[in-house]
Short mmCIF file of C-alpha atoms in Angstrom, two decimals:
data_model
loop_
_atom_site.label_atom_id
_atom_site.label_comp_id
_atom_site.label_asym_id
_atom_site.label_seq_id
_atom_site.Cartn_x
_atom_site.Cartn_y
_atom_site.Cartn_z
CA UNK T 111 39.86 23.72 25.44
CA UNK T 112 38.75 24.98 28.82
CA UNK T 113 35.14 24.34 29.90
CA UNK T 114 33.72 27.84 30.04
CA UNK T 115 30.28 29.14 29.10
CA UNK T 116 31.82 31.13 26.24
CA UNK T 117 33.44 28.00 24.80
CA UNK T 118 30.24 25.99 25.19
CA UNK T 119 28.16 28.69 23.51
CA UNK T 120 30.65 29.00 20.64
CA UNK T 121 30.38 25.32 19.67
CA UNK T 122 28.32 24.29 16.70
CA UNK T 123 24.85 23.05 17.52
CA UNK T 124 23.76 19.48 16.81
CA UNK T 125 21.60 20.80 13.97
CA UNK T 126 24.58 22.62 12.40
CA UNK T 127 26.87 19.59 12.69
CA UNK T 128 24.37 17.12 11.26
CA UNK T 129 23.41 19.46 8.43
CA UNK T 130 27.02 20.42 7.62
CA UNK T 131 27.98 16.75 7.28
CA UNK T 132 24.72 15.73 5.58
CA UNK T 133 23.89 13.14 8.25
CA UNK T 134 20.69 11.33 7.29
CA UNK T 135 20.69 8.56 9.90
CA UNK T 136 21.57 9.52 13.48
CA UNK T 137 22.74 6.48 15.50
CA UNK T 138 22.76 6.80 19.29
CA UNK T 139 24.35 4.72 22.07
CA UNK T 140 25.70 5.48 25.54
CA UNK T 141 25.11 5.84 29.22
CA UNK T 142 22.29 7.88 30.73
CA UNK T 143 19.47 7.14 28.28
CA UNK T 144 17.17 9.04 30.62
CA UNK T 145 19.36 12.15 30.42
CA UNK T 146 21.84 13.09 27.68
CA UNK T 147 21.47 10.10 25.32
CA UNK T 148 17.68 10.23 25.12
CA UNK T 149 17.66 14.02 25.07
CA UNK T 150 20.13 14.14 22.18
CA UNK T 151 18.13 11.58 20.20
CA UNK T 152 14.95 13.62 20.77
CA UNK T 153 16.87 16.76 19.66
CA UNK T 154 17.79 14.97 16.41
CA UNK T 155 14.07 14.30 15.89
CA UNK T 156 13.12 17.88 16.77
CA UNK T 157 10.88 16.51 19.52
CA UNK T 158 12.70 17.41 22.76
CA UNK T 159 10.22 19.42 24.81
CA UNK T 160 13.00 20.57 27.16
CA UNK T 161 15.24 22.17 24.51
CA UNK T 162 12.73 22.97 21.74
CA UNK T 163 15.49 22.52 19.14
CA UNK T 164 14.37 22.10 15.53
CA UNK T 165 14.91 18.85 13.68
CA UNK T 166 18.01 19.06 11.49
CA UNK T 167 16.77 19.10 7.88
CA UNK T 168 19.03 16.26 6.75
CA UNK T 169 18.02 13.72 9.43
CA UNK T 170 15.61 11.12 8.15
CA UNK T 171 15.96 8.58 10.96
CA UNK T 172 17.20 8.71 14.54
CA UNK T 173 18.11 5.30 15.91
CA UNK T 174 18.81 4.03 19.40
CA UNK T 175 20.86 0.84 19.70
CA UNK T 176 19.26 -0.34 22.93
CA UNK T 177 21.74 -3.09 23.98
CA UNK T 178 24.53 -0.47 23.87
CA UNK T 179 22.63 2.02 26.02
CA UNK T 180 21.84 2.14 29.73
CA UNK T 181 19.53 4.32 31.77
CA UNK T 182 20.34 5.71 35.20
CA UNK T 183 16.93 4.48 36.40
CA UNK T 184 15.98 1.66 34.00
CA UNK T 185 12.63 0.79 35.54
CA UNK T 186 11.29 4.36 35.70
CA UNK T 187 12.81 7.16 33.63
CA UNK T 188 14.56 4.69 31.30
CA UNK T 189 11.25 3.11 30.28
CA UNK T 190 9.66 6.55 29.97
CA UNK T 191 12.42 7.71 27.59
CA UNK T 192 12.04 4.61 25.41
CA UNK T 193 8.36 5.46 25.07
CA UNK T 194 9.14 9.13 24.30
CA UNK T 195 11.57 8.03 21.59
CA UNK T 196 9.02 5.65 20.04
CA UNK T 197 6.28 8.32 20.10
CA UNK T 198 8.66 10.88 18.56
CA UNK T 199 9.31 8.58 15.60
CA UNK T 200 12.67 7.25 16.74
CA UNK T 201 13.73 3.75 15.83
CA UNK T 202 14.87 1.39 18.58
CA UNK T 203 16.83 -1.68 17.59
CA UNK T 204 17.69 -4.58 19.86
CA UNK T 205 20.64 -5.67 17.71
CA UNK T 206 24.10 -5.32 19.22
CA UNK T 207 26.57 -5.54 16.33
CA UNK T 208 26.81 -2.68 13.84
CA UNK T 209 26.08 -4.97 10.89
CA UNK T 210 22.98 -6.52 12.48
CA UNK T 211 21.70 -3.11 13.66
CA UNK T 212 22.08 -1.64 10.17
CA UNK T 213 20.31 -4.61 8.59
CA UNK T 214 17.49 -4.38 11.14
CA UNK T 215 16.95 -0.65 10.63
CA UNK T 216 17.24 -0.82 6.85
CA UNK T 217 14.74 -3.68 6.71
CA UNK T 218 12.26 -1.30 8.35
CA UNK T 219 13.14 1.99 6.63
CA UNK T 220 14.88 1.44 3.29
CA UNK T 221 13.17 0.80 0.00
CA UNK T 222 15.10 -1.24 -2.52
CA UNK T 223 13.77 -0.70 -6.01
#
């Protein structure tokens, strides 16, 4: 698909994709925490002041796996984005393997009755 404005505008939004697939936990990793990664996580929480997108109704938790993420400017905007994510209700885990990250997040958010 060619990168054109029409093609970009025709794509489903994050809210539509997460709702359509009933995503309840949104896991985030990647480069540019202080740009697209952090912005997308804040979108999933409905707390991105730049985009003003609503929180998808199915998302209960939005999680950043910090060891698998890097900021362009770690000491400035990277730190600021980590704080924004915490204040927005995002969960930040320092675990690197999928199994340990899931256990860490579930120990903080899941109730086992």
